[in-house]
Tab-separated table of C-alpha atoms in Angstrom:
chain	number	residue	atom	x	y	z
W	1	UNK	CA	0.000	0.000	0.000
W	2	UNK	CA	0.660	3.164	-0.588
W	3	UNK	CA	2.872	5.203	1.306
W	4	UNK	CA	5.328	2.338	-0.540
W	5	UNK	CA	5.680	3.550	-2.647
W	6	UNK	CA	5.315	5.236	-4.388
W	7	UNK	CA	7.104	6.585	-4.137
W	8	UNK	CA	13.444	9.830	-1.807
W	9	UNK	CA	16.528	11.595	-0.735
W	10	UNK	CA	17.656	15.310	-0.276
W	11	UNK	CA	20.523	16.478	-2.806
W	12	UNK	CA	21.080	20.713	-4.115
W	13	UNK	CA	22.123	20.262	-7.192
W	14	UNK	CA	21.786	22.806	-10.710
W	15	UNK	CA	19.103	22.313	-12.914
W	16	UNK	CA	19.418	21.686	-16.911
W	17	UNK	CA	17.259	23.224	-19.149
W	18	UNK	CA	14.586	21.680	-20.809
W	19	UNK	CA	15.446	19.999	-24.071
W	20	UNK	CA	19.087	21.634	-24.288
W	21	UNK	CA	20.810	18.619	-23.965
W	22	UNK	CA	20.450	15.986	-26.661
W	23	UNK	CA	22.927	13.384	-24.797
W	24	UNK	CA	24.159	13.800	-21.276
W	25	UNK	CA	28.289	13.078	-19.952
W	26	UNK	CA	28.234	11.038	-16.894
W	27	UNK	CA	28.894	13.845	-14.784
W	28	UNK	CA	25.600	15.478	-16.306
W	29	UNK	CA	24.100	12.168	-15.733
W	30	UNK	CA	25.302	12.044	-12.088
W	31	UNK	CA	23.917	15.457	-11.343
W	32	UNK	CA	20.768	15.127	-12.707
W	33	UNK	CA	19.550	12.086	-11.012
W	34	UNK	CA	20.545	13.374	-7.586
W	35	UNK	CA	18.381	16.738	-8.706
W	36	UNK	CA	15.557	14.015	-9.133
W	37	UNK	CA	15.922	12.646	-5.772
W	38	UNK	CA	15.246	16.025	-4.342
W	39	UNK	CA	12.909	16.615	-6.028
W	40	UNK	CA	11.638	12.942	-4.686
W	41	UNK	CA	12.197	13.997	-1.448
W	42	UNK	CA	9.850	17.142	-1.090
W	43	UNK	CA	6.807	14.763	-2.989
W	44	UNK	CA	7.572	12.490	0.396
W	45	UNK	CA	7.507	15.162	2.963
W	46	UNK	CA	4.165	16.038	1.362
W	47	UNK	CA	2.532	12.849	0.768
W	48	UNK	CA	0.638	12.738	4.134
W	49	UNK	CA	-0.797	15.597	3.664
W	50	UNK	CA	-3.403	14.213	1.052
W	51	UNK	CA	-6.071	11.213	0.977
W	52	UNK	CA	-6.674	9.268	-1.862
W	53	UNK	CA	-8.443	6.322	-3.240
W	54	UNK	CA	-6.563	3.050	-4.574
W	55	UNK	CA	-7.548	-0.002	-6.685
W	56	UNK	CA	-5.785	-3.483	-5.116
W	57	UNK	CA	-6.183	-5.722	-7.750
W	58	UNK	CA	-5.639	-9.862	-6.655
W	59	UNK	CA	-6.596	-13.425	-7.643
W	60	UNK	CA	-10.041	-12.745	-6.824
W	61	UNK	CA	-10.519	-9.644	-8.380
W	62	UNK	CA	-10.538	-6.092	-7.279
W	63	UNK	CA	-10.856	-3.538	-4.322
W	64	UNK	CA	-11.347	-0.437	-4.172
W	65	UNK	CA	-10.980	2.174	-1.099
W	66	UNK	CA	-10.813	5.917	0.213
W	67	UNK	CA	-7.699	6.195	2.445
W	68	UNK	CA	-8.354	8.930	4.618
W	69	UNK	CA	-5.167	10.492	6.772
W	70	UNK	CA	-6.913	10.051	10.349
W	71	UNK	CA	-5.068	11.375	13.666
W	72	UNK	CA	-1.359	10.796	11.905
W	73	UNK	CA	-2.028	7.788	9.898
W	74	UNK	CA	-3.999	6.058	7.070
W	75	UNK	CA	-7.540	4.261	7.475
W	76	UNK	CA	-8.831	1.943	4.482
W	77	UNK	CA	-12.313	2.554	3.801
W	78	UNK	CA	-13.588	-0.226	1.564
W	79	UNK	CA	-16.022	1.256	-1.185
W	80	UNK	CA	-16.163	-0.670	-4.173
W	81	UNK	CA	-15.452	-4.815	-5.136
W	82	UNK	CA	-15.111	-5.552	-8.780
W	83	UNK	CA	-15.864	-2.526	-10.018
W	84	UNK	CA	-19.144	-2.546	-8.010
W	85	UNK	CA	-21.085	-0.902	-5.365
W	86	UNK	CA	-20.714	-2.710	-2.113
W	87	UNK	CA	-24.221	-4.274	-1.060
W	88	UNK	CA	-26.336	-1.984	1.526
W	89	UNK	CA	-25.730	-4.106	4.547
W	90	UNK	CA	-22.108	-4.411	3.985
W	91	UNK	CA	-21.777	-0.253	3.368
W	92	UNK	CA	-23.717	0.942	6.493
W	93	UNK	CA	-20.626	-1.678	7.929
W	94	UNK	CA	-18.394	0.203	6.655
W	95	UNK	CA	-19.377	3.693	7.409
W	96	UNK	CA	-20.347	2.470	10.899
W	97	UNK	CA	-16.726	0.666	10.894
W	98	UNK	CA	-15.017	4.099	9.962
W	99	UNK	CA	-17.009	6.595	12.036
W	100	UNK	CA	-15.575	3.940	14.851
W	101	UNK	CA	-12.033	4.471	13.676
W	102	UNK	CA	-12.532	8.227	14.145
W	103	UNK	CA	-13.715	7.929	17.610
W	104	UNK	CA	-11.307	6.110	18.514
W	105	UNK	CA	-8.710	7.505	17.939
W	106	UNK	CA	-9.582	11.056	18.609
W	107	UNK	CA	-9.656	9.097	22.187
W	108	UNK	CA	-6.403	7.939	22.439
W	109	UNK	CA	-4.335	8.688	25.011
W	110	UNK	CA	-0.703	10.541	23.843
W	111	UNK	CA	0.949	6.839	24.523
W	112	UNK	CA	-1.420	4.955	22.423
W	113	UNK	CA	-1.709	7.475	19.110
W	114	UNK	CA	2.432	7.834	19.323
W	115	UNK	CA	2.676	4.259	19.295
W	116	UNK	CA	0.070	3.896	16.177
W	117	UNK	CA	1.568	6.707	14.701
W	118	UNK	CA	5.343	5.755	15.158
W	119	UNK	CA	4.583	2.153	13.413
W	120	UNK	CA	3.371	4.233	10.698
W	121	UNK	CA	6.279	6.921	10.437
W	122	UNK	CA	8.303	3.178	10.828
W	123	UNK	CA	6.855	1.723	7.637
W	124	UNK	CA	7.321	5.655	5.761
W	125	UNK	CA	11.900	6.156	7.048
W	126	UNK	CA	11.975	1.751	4.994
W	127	UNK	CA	10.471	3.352	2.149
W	128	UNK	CA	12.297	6.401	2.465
W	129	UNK	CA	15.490	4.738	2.868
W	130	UNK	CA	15.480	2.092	0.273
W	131	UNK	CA	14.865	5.234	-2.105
W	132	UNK	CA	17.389	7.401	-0.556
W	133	UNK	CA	20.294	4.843	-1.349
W	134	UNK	CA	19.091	4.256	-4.440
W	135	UNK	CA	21.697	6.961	-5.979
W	136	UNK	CA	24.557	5.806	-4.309
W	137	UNK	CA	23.535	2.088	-4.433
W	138	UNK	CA	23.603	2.312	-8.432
W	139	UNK	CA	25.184	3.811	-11.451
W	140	UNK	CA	23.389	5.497	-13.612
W	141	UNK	CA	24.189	5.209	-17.473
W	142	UNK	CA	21.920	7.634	-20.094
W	143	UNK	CA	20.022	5.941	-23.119
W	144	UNK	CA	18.200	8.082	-24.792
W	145	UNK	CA	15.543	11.052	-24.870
W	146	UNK	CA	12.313	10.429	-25.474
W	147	UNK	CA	8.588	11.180	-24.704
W	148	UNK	CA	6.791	9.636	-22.225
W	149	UNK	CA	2.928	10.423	-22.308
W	150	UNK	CA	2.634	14.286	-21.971
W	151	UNK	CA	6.305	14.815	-20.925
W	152	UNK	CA	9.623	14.832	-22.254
W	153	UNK	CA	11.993	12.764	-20.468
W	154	UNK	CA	15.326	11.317	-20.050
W	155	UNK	CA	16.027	7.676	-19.855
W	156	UNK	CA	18.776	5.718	-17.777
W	157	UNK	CA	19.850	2.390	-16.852
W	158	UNK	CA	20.995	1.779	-13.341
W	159	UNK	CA	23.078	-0.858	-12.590
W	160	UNK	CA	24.966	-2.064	-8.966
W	161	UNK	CA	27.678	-0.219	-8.107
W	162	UNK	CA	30.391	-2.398	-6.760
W	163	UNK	CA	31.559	-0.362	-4.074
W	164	UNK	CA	28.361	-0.221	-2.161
W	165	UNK	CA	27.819	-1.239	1.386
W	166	UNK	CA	24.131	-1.439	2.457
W	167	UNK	CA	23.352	0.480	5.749
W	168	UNK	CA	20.757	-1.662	6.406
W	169	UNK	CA	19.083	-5.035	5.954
W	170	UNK	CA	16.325	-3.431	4.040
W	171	UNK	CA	18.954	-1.923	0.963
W	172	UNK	CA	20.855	-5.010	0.767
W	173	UNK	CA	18.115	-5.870	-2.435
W	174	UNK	CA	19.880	-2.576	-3.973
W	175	UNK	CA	23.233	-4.884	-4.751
W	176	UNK	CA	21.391	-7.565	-6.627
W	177	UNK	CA	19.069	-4.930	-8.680
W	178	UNK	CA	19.360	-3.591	-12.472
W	179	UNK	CA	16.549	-1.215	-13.279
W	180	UNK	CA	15.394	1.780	-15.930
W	181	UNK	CA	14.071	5.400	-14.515
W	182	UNK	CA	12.354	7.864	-17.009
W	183	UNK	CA	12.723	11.069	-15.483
W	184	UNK	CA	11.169	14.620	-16.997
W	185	UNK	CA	13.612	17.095	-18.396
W	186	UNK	CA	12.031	20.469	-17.128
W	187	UNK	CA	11.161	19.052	-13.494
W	188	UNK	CA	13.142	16.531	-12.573
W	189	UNK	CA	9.967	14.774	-11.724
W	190	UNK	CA	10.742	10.895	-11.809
W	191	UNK	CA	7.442	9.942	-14.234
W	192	UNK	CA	8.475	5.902	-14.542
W	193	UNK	CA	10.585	3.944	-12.774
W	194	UNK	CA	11.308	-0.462	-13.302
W	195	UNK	CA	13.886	-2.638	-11.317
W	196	UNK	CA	13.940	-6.429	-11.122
W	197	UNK	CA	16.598	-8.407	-8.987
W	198	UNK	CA	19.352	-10.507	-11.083
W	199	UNK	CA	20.818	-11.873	-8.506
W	200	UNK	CA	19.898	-13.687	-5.502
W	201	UNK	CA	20.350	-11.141	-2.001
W	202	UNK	CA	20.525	-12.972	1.423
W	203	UNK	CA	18.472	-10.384	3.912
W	204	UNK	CA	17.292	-11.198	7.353
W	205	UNK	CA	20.264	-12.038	8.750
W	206	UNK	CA	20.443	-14.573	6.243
W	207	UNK	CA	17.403	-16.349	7.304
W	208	UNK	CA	15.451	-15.198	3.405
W	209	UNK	CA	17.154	-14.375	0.540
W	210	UNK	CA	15.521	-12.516	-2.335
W	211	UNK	CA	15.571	-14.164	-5.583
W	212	UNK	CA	15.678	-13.492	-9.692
W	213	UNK	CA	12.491	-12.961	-10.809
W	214	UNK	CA	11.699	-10.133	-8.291
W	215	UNK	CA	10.573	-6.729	-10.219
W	216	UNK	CA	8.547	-3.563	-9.746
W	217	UNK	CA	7.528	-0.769	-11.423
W	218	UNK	CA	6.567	2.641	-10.610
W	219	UNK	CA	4.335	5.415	-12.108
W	220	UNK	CA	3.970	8.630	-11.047
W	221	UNK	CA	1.911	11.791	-12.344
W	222	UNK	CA	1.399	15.503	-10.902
W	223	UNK	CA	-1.400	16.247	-7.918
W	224	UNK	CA	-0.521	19.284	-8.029
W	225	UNK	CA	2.562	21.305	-10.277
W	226	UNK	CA	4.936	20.956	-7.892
W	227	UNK	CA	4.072	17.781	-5.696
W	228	UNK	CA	3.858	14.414	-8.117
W	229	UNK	CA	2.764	11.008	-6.493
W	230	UNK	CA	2.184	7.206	-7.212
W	231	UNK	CA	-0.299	6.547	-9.980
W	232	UNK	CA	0.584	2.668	-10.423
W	233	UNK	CA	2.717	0.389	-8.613
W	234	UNK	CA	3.537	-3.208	-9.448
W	235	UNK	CA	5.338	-5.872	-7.801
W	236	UNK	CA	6.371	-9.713	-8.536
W	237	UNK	CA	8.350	-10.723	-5.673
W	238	UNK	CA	10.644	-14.214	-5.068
W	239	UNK	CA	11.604	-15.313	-2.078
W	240	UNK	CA	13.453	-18.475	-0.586
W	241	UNK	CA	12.448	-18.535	3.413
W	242	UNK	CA	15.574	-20.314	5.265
W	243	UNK	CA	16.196	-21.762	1.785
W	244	UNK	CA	13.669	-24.386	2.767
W	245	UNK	CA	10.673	-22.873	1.213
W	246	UNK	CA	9.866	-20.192	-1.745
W	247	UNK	CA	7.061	-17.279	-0.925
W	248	UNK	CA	5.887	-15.643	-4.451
W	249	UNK	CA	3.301	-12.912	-4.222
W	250	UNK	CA	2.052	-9.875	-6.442
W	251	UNK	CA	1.179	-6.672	-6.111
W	252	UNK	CA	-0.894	-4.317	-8.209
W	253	UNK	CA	-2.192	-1.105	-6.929
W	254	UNK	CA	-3.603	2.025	-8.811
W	255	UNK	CA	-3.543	5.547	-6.824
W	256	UNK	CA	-5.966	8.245	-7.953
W	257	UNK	CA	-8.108	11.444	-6.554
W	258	UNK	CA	-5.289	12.591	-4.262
W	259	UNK	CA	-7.217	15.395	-2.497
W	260	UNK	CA	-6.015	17.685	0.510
W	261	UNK	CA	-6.812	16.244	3.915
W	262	UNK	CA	-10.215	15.896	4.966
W	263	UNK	CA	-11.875	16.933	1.848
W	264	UNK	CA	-11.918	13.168	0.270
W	265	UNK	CA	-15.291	10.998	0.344
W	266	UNK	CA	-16.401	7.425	-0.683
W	267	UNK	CA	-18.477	8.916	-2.907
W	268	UNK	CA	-15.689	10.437	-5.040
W	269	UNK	CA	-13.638	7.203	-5.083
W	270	UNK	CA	-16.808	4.967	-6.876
W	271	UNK	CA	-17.080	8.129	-9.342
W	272	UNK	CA	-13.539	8.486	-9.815
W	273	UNK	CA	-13.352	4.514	-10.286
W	274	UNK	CA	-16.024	4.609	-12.637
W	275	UNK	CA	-14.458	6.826	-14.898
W	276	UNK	CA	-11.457	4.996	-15.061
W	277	UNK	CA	-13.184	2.118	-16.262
W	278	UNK	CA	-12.640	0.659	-19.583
């Protein structure tokens, strides 16, 4: 869920016109993508500061909810499965399930919501993170120009760099990853971004290990001019559990309707849904 990724470090670097460079030198290269992550880094500082709806799509088909920001921290409001309406008796559950939510924790003492909150802010520094090394985890080669939907972008391959040591358990993945990252000329705005493992990365003190055939991709778009945010996010992951057992799952989630904070409703999400539907 979202938060994920999405979805960054803090680097002041110069910014490169729009267009004016056909082909960038490594150094240019080097520059711009730690301009991007920057520029990653202020969309993260402001992602909590909007709700949104998302799509989960499974085996067994789809869901769709409003994720409101509630006291510090996201609450899933189921709206729609499949596409559909949720039958009456199961929506007065819901609303009855999320006026709870707010009661409760508008309740809390300052021990309980800093302990709800803190798991949150927990999950946000691992995404954070894992993004933040990503410049310094990989080096970054340029392909081409090229346009991407409405923008004009840059494209570059990232491969391991040799020299890196993970500071954590959660980058070790960065030294077994090769990936692609489409990033907008005029903005610095990262607009696509896909990475698969291609080689196998022992995590967890050794006790899983993270295996070829692990990918994800990115997409982001503007919420507002300055402030872009996760439209899709995809995820095939491999996994060998104390090399006794493999764990495959997937992960497909669509982000859309960011509003500001407190102005989102169910209401919007089944419109906004239904508008997106072939």
């Amino acid at each position: 869920m979202i938060g994920r990724p999405s979805t960054l470090l803090l680097f002041v670097l110069c910014f490169f016109p729009a267009g004016g460079l056909g082909q960038l030198t490594p150094a240019q290269t080097r520059d711009f993508v730690r301009r991007s992550a920057q520029v990653q880094q202020t969309n993260w500082k402001h992602a909590p500061e909007f709700d949104f709806c998302e799509t989960d799509k499974t085996k067994d088909g789809t869901r769709t909810s409003a994720v409101f920001m509630i006291e510090g921290s996201p609450y899933y409001r189921l709206v729609q499965l499949n596409g559909q309406d949720l039958p009456p008796a199961q929506e007065s559950q819901e609303k009855a399930r999320l006026a709870a939510a707010r009661q409760k924790r508008a309740r809390e003492s300052q021990q309980e919501k800093a302990k709800r909150v803190a798991q949150y802010q927990k999950e946000r520094q691992q995404d954070q993170q894992l993004l933040a090394q990503l410049t310094q985890a990989m080096r970054f080669t340029f392909v081409d120009s090229e346009t991407a939907g409405a923008h004009s972008v840059y494209m570059f391959d990232a491969t391991p760099r040799p020299s890196y040591d993970p500071p954590s358990m959660e980058t070790q993945v960065l030294t077994g990853m090769k990936g692609r990252l489409w990033i907008e000329q005029s903005s610095a705005q990262w607009v696509k971004v896909e990475a698969q493992v291609v080689q196998p990365v022992s995590i967890a003190g050794f006790l899983a290990r993270v295996e070829p055939g692990t990918r994800f991709g990115l997409e982001v778009s503007p919420v507002t001019p300055e402030i872009w945010l996760p439209h899709h996010y995809t995820m095939q992951s491999r996994a060998r559990i104390v090399f006794l057992f493999n764990k495959v799952s997937q992960d497909d989630e669509t982000y859309f309707h960011y509003v500001p904070n407190g102005k989102l409703t169910a209401d919007a999400c089944r419109s906004k849904n239904a508008e997106a539907q072939p």
